[in-house]
Amino acid sequence: MDATLGSVVHVAVPRPLRTTFEYSLPSDLPAPLPGTRVRVPLGKSHVIGIVTALSDHPTRSMKPIEDILDAAPILTADLLKLASWLADYYHHPIGSVYAALIPTLARRGNPTEFEPTLIWIAVGKSTPTSLDRAPRQRRLWESLSKTGPVTTNEARKFGATLPLLRKLEEKGSIISQVERADYRISPSDIKPTSEQTAAIRAITANLDQFGVHTLYGVTGSGKTEVYLRVIENALKQAKQAVVLVPEIALTPQTTARFVERFGAAGVIHSAESDRERFRTWARVASGEHQILIGTRSAIFSNFRDLGVIVVDEEHDPSFKQTEGLRYSARDVAVIRAQMLGIPCVLGSATPSLETIANVDRKRYSMARISERPGSRKMPTFRVVDIRGERLNGGLSQPLLTVIRRHLNNNAQVLVFINRRGYAPTLCCSRCGWRAECDACDVRLTLHQSPKLLQCHHCLRRYPAPTACPECASEEIVALGAGTQRVEQTLKTEFPDVPTLRVDRDTTRSQTQLQNLFSTLTNPSRRILVGTQMLAKGHHLPNVTLVAVVNADNGFLSPDFRGPERTAQLITQVAGRAGRAERPGEVWIQSYDPANPNLVALTEYGYDGFTKTEMQHRRIAQLPPFTVMAMLRADASNPNESETFLLQLLAIVATFDVEALGPVTAPLARKSGRFRHQALLVSRRRSEIQRALEAVENKVPNQNSVRWSIDVDPIDTF
Ligand code: ADP
Ligand code: ZN
Ligand code: ZN
């Protein structure tokens, strides 16, 4: 009979299901190893799943697997282990975990072997005479000779086709080569400072052992140089390295530093096509790519022999995925390093309170890089009390005066305001009507050029009324200020100074952003107005003033992480200004100048802020002193989502977990669905985990409610 060894195949199928499925192994197929793709019947359809385990003794009649897609597993054993950790820790269906782990094309069953990419190179110095009578071929040769080696795809830009390239190759006018990532270690003339040396030693001394090393240094202090040296060590031992960066920081410049030092690097980001992503994934799996730089999902890559993980800007909220598998790439990096027994480096100019707490508890080590190479001074802070001030498009008179002073010194000014659009509220001063979204319970933001109202949650657009829809009064006023309004004010106040705006409306791509920043290397007077997009990137030595239009929204935010996020943003924006002979100044407008967070930050810097805030978190019993999980539900009927959450909380009630809610979500209605949430808090992670397990097992049957579990949520409000 079929009760032979390994005759039961456990398969994770690409469905939001919390269990794997058992299939039998037909006698004409070899036993597939865990990590192999198989085709299996599921209900009335056929799907591609991943083998997670083999066992004996079939317990009931099972359907057979239909096909095995891979000769060898496409997932390494450590990724299989990580997948079950992810399913347990984040309480996410195992089938969906695998779907998140594997590139789209692998999920669809594409072969993982690739046709090699060919690059084409022109031979000789002058146009070969053999091409005299073939004008198309001659033009192609001339283009290739001008551009240097290009891939077939790139060559299409100047009219090449594969047959045409082959013809030139036959004539010996061009040659083709298989493109390969060409790794080497280039010598560098940078001599590490003593702080850098200490950090590099601490990490590389234990390259074959798990450890989390926090690298705390201001922007420009030389953290990347430390990463480069650590990676150099890994490469020398023929090991791979991965560098995780926030979405916004993955620029050609970032990659260029690694390529310059090591000859090549694989890159994964969200803008890549499925095909490119799959190819990079396969090249990492084959070991051709020794270094991978990428945004959060790069942590799931199929490394052949990973030696070190680097997370740059570890505090950045973009490392947390906020839908589907709601993982923190930083936390997964630490777990993966632990599973592999390798070091994990967490770098930041403004470490998260979670990381600082882990250092305090001696779980992570910390190396500080306090000086900048060449000892550039840190900027000084000033708070502008704007109580009773008349604001001009969001800017107070003292702030405008200091901006003028810096511009008169031929310097550049950064104006930071974390809100895009013209004004956050449009209302009628007669009857109090406010412009709100039809589908969400939020106010619409007024935008100018084109003039319209936009919902920043569902992106619906509406025409801006010229009269009040309620009382027909024409006294409609725009309250508050966004980037567009501040820009307009600055253009009126300083008509001779070029003013540039940086937000999601003006700057869509990284390349655009970098081009914009590179115009600032020219030391002429300029004003840059923008959102948090200004916080990341290279040092701007000609900027001597950073003006923060409003710090109160962040410091007084109802989300407990608001102050932390605000202090990080201000510190990062501030860190971009100034140079040795002209240190920067940072001026912050506030209606609440005595706010302890603001005072701590401006008087004692980020360290001062974290001390104050850590104390507050301890007293208020907030993370990192407690563990949280958020239950969210939405339905087209508000009673349904609330009742559903009440049922979940009844399940949780037997555990040592505090439940807050259910309450309507801060955005009570989004895209027409009513949203509720409930927060679970406990001092013990194990207790939260057990409670969530119970929820998973006993979740009531429902069709009309969508719900999710978010472990370690970053948005609690
Ligand atoms: P961070 O990653 O902390 O922002 P970087 O590593 O990018 O800092 O360093 C900032 C600049 O200082 C870079 O141009 C880098 O080449 C240079 N640099 C780093 N370390 C040194 C050093 N020890 N000596 C001289 N220059 C250095
Ligand atoms: Zn009105
Ligand atoms: Zn909306």
Coordinates of C-alpha atoms and ligand atoms in Angstrom, one line a residue, residues 428 430-433 468 470-471 473, ligand 2:
C428 CA -17.7 78.3 5.9
R430 CA -21.0 81.9 8.4
C431 CA -22.5 78.5 9.3
G432 CA -19.5 76.4 10.2
W433 CA -19.8 73.9 7.3
C468 CA -21.1 77.2 1.0
E470 CA -25.2 74.6 3.2
C471 CA -25.9 78.4 3.5
S473 CA -22.5 82.2 1.8
Ligands
ZN2 ZN -22.2 78.1 5.3

